Short mmCIF file of C-alpha atoms in Angstrom, two decimals:
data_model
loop_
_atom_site.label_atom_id
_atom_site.label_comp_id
_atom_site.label_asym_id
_atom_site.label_seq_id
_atom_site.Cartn_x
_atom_site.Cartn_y
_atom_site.Cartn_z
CA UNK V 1 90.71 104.33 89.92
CA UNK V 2 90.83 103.71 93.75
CA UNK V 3 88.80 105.19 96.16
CA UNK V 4 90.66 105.12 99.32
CA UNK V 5 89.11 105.32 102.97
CA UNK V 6 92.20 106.60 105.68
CA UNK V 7 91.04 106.68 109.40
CA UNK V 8 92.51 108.44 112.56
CA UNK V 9 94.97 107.53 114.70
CA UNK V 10 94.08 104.55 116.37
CA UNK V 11 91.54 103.26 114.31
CA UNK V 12 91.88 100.58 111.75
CA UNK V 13 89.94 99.16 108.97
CA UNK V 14 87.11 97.95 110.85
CA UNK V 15 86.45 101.68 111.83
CA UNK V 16 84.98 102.13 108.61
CA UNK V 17 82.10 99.13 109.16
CA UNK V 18 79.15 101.65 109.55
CA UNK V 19 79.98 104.40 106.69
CA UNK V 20 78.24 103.06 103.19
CA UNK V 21 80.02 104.93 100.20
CA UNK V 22 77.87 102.96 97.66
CA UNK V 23 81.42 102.33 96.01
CA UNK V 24 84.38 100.36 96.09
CA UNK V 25 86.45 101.77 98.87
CA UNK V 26 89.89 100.66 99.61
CA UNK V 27 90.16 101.07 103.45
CA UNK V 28 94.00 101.98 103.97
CA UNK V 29 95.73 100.99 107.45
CA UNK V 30 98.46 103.10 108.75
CA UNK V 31 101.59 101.32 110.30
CA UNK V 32 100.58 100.41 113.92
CA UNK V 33 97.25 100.60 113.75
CA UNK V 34 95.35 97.22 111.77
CA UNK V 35 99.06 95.96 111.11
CA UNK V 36 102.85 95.89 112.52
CA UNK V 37 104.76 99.02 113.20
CA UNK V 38 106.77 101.10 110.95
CA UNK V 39 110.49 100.15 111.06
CA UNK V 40 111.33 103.68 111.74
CA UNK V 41 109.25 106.59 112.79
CA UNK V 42 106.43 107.43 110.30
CA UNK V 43 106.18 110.94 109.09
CA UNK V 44 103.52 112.90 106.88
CA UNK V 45 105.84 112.39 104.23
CA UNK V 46 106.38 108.68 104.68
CA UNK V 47 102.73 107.65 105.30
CA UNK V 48 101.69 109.80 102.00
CA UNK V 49 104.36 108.50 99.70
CA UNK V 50 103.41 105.09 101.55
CA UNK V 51 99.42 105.59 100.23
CA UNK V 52 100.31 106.59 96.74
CA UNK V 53 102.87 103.44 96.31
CA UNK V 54 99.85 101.12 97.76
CA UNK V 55 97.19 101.81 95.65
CA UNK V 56 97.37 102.40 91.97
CA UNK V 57 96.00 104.75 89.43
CA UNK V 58 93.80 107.59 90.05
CA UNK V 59 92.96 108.13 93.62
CA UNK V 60 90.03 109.87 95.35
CA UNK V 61 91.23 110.51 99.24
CA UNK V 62 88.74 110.31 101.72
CA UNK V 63 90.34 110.64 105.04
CA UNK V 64 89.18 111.26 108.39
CA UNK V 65 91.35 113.21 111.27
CA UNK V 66 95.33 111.88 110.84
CA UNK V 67 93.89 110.08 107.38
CA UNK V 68 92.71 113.88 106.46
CA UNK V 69 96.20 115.23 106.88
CA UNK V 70 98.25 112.08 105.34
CA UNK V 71 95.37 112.74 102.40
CA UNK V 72 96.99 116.66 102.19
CA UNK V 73 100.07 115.38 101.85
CA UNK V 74 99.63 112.68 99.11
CA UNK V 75 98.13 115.21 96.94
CA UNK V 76 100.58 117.62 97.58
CA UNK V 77 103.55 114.91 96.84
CA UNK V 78 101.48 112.82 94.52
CA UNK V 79 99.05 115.72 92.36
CA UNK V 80 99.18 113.81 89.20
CA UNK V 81 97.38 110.63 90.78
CA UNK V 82 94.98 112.66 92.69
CA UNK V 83 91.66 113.40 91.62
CA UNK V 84 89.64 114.37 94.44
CA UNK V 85 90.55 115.06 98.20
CA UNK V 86 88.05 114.99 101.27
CA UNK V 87 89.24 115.40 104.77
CA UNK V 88 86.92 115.82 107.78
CA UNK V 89 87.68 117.14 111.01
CA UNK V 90 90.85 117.98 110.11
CA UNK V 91 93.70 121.14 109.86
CA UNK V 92 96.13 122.30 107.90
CA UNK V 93 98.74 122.14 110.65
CA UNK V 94 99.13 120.25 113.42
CA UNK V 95 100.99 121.83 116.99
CA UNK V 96 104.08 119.84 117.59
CA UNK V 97 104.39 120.53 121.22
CA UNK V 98 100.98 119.16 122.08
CA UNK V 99 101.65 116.32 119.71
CA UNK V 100 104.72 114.99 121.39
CA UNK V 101 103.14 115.67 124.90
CA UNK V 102 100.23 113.10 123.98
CA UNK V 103 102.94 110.59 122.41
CA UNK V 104 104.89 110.57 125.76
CA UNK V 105 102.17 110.43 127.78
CA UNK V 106 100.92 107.15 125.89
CA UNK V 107 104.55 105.70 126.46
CA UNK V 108 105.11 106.33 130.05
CA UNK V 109 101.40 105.41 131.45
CA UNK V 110 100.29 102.67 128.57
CA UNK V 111 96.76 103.15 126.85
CA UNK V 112 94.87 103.27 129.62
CA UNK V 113 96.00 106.55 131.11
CA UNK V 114 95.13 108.51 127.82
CA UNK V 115 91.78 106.26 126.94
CA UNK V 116 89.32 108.55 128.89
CA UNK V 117 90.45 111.84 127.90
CA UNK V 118 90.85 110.64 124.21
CA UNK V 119 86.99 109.78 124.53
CA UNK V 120 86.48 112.52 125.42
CA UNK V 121 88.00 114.86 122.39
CA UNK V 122 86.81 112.58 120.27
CA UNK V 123 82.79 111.40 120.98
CA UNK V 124 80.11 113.89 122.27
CA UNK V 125 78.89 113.64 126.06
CA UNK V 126 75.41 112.10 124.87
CA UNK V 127 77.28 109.15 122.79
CA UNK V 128 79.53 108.74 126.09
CA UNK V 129 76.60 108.56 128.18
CA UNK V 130 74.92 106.37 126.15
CA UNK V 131 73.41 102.35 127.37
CA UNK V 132 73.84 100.05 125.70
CA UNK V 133 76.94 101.32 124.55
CA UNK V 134 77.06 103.55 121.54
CA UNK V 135 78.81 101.09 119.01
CA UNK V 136 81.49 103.62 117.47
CA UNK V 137 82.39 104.05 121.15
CA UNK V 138 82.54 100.85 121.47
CA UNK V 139 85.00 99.81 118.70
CA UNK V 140 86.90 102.99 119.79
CA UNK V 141 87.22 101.82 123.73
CA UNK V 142 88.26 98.09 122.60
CA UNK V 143 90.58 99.16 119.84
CA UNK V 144 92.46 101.88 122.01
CA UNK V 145 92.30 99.19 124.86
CA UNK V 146 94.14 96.61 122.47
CA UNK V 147 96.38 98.82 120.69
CA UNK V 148 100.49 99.25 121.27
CA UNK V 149 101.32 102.34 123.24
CA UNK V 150 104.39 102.88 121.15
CA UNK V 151 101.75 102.99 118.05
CA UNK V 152 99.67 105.49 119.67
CA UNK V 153 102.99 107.45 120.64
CA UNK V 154 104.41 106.80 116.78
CA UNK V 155 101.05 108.60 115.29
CA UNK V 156 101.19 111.69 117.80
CA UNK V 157 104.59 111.96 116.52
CA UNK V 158 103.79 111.63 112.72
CA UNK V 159 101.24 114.07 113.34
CA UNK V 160 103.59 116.48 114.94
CA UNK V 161 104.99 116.72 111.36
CA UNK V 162 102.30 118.13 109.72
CA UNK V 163 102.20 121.21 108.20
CA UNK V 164 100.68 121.60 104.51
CA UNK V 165 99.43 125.77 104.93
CA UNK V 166 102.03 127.10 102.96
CA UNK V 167 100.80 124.90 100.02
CA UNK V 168 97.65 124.69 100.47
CA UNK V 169 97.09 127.13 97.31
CA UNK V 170 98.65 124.34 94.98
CA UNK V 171 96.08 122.05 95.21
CA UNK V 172 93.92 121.80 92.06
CA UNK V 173 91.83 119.37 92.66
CA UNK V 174 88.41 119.08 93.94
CA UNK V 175 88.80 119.43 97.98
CA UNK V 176 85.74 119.10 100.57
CA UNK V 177 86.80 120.05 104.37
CA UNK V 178 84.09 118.40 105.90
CA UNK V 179 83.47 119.52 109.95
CA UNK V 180 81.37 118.43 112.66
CA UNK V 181 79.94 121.47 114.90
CA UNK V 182 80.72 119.80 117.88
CA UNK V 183 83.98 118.54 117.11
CA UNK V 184 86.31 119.19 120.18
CA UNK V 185 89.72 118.23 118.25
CA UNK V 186 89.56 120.11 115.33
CA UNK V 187 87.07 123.02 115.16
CA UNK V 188 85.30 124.29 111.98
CA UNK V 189 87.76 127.40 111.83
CA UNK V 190 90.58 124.63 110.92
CA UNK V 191 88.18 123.29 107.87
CA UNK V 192 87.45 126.60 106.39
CA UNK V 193 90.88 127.51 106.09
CA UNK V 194 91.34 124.50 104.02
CA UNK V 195 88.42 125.05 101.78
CA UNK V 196 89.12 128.67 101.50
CA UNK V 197 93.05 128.38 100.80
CA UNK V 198 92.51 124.88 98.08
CA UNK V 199 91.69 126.31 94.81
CA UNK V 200 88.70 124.44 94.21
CA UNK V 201 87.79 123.92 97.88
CA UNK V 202 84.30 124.13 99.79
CA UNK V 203 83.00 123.67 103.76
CA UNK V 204 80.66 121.24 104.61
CA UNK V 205 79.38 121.48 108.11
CA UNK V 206 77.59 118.62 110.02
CA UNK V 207 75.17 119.51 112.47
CA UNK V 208 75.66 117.90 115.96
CA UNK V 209 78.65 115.86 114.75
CA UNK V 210 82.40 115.69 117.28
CA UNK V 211 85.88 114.72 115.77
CA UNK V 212 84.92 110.65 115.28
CA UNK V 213 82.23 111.56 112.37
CA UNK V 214 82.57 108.61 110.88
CA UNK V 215 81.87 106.52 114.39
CA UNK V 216 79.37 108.37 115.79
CA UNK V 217 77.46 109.55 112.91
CA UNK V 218 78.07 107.11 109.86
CA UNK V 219 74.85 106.91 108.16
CA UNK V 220 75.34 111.17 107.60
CA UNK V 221 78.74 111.04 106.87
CA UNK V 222 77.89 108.31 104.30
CA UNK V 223 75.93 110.87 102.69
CA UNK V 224 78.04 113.54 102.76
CA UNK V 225 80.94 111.16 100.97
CA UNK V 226 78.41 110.05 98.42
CA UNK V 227 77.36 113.78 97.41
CA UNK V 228 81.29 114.09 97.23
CA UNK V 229 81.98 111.66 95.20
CA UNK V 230 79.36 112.40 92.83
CA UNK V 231 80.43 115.95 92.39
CA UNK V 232 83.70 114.75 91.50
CA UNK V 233 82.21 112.00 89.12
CA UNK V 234 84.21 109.14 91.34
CA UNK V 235 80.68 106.91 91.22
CA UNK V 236 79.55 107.78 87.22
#
């Protein structure tokens, strides 16, 4: 059994530093981001049948943001290894148009034309505002400072190709949409769907939380993965 940790775009495995799951969790890089590029673009497809092949037996799928979606996808490709799903601040469907838009943009004017606004949808004002530094904004400034602008522009465009709604109803498993009331990326209407449309799905809504739960708010997002996992019996 393998429970396994998938972060955003743009975040690696040190993203997950903060969040305590009081169990062994496999923390799963994408291609670009922790590690080289993909050879070819990545696609929902790719980067699922990618996390299945990487980690064997049963999984439990915790994934934030991007990680969320590649999570729907593995389970959807993959439903005889998966046990459990959890995806936080996270949809069903991604729009295309916008995605591509934020890719290009990333190519033509490097990360730092795109690092302020992608604060911004990401952290809330008071965690921007915040001296010293908030530390999830910190890892978030230096990664996105450090990271390849053809990775960032590679993940909008994976992203772009996400679309699990029409088979949603399929999954069996256990599934907790987790969403953060302040979440400026993803709101809570894109959560419920997923809880309501899984067959075994529920909502869990975090006061106060935006789109980077797991940076900004760890220590409660800790919690709500350990009450997952326990339901689920991924800690017995």
């Amino acid at each position: 059994m393998a429970i396994v940790l998938m972060a955003p775009i743009g975040n690696d495995a040190a993203s997950w530093q903060g969040v305590n799951v009081a169990a062994e969790g496999v923390r799963h890089q994408f291609p670009g981001f922790g590690r080289p590029r993909a050879s070819s673009q990545p696609t929902m497809a790719t980067l699922a049948d990618e996390v299945a092949a990487s980690h064997s037996g049963p999984l439990h799928l915790i994934g934030v943001s991007m990680g969320g979606m590649v999570g729907q996808h593995v389970a959807l490709r993959h439903p005889h290894r998966v046990r459990s799903l959890m995806v936080a601040c996270t949809g069903a469907q991604a729009d295309p148009e916008m995605m591509q838009e934020r890719a290009a943009a990333a190519e033509a004017g490097g990360m730092e034309a795109v690092l302020e606004s992608t604060l911004q949808r990401w952290f809330t004002p008071e965690a921007l505002a915040q001296q010293p530094e908030h530390p999830g904004v910190a890892y978030a400034r230096r990664t996105l400072r450090a990271l390849d602008p053809r990775s960032f522009a590679d993940g909008w465009r994976a992203i772009a190709t996400h679309d699990a709604r029409p088979r949603l109803g399929e999954l069996q498993m256990p599934v907790t949409a987790v969403a953060g009331s302040r979440d400026a990326a993803s709101p809570l209407e894109r959560s419920r769907e997923i809880a309501e449309r899984a067959q075994h799905g529920r909502l869990v809504l975090v006061e106060g939380a935006p789109h980077m739960i797991h940076l900004e708010c760890p220590a409660r997002f800790s919690t709500v993965i350990r009450e997952h996992l326990d339901r689920v019996g991924a800690r017995a």
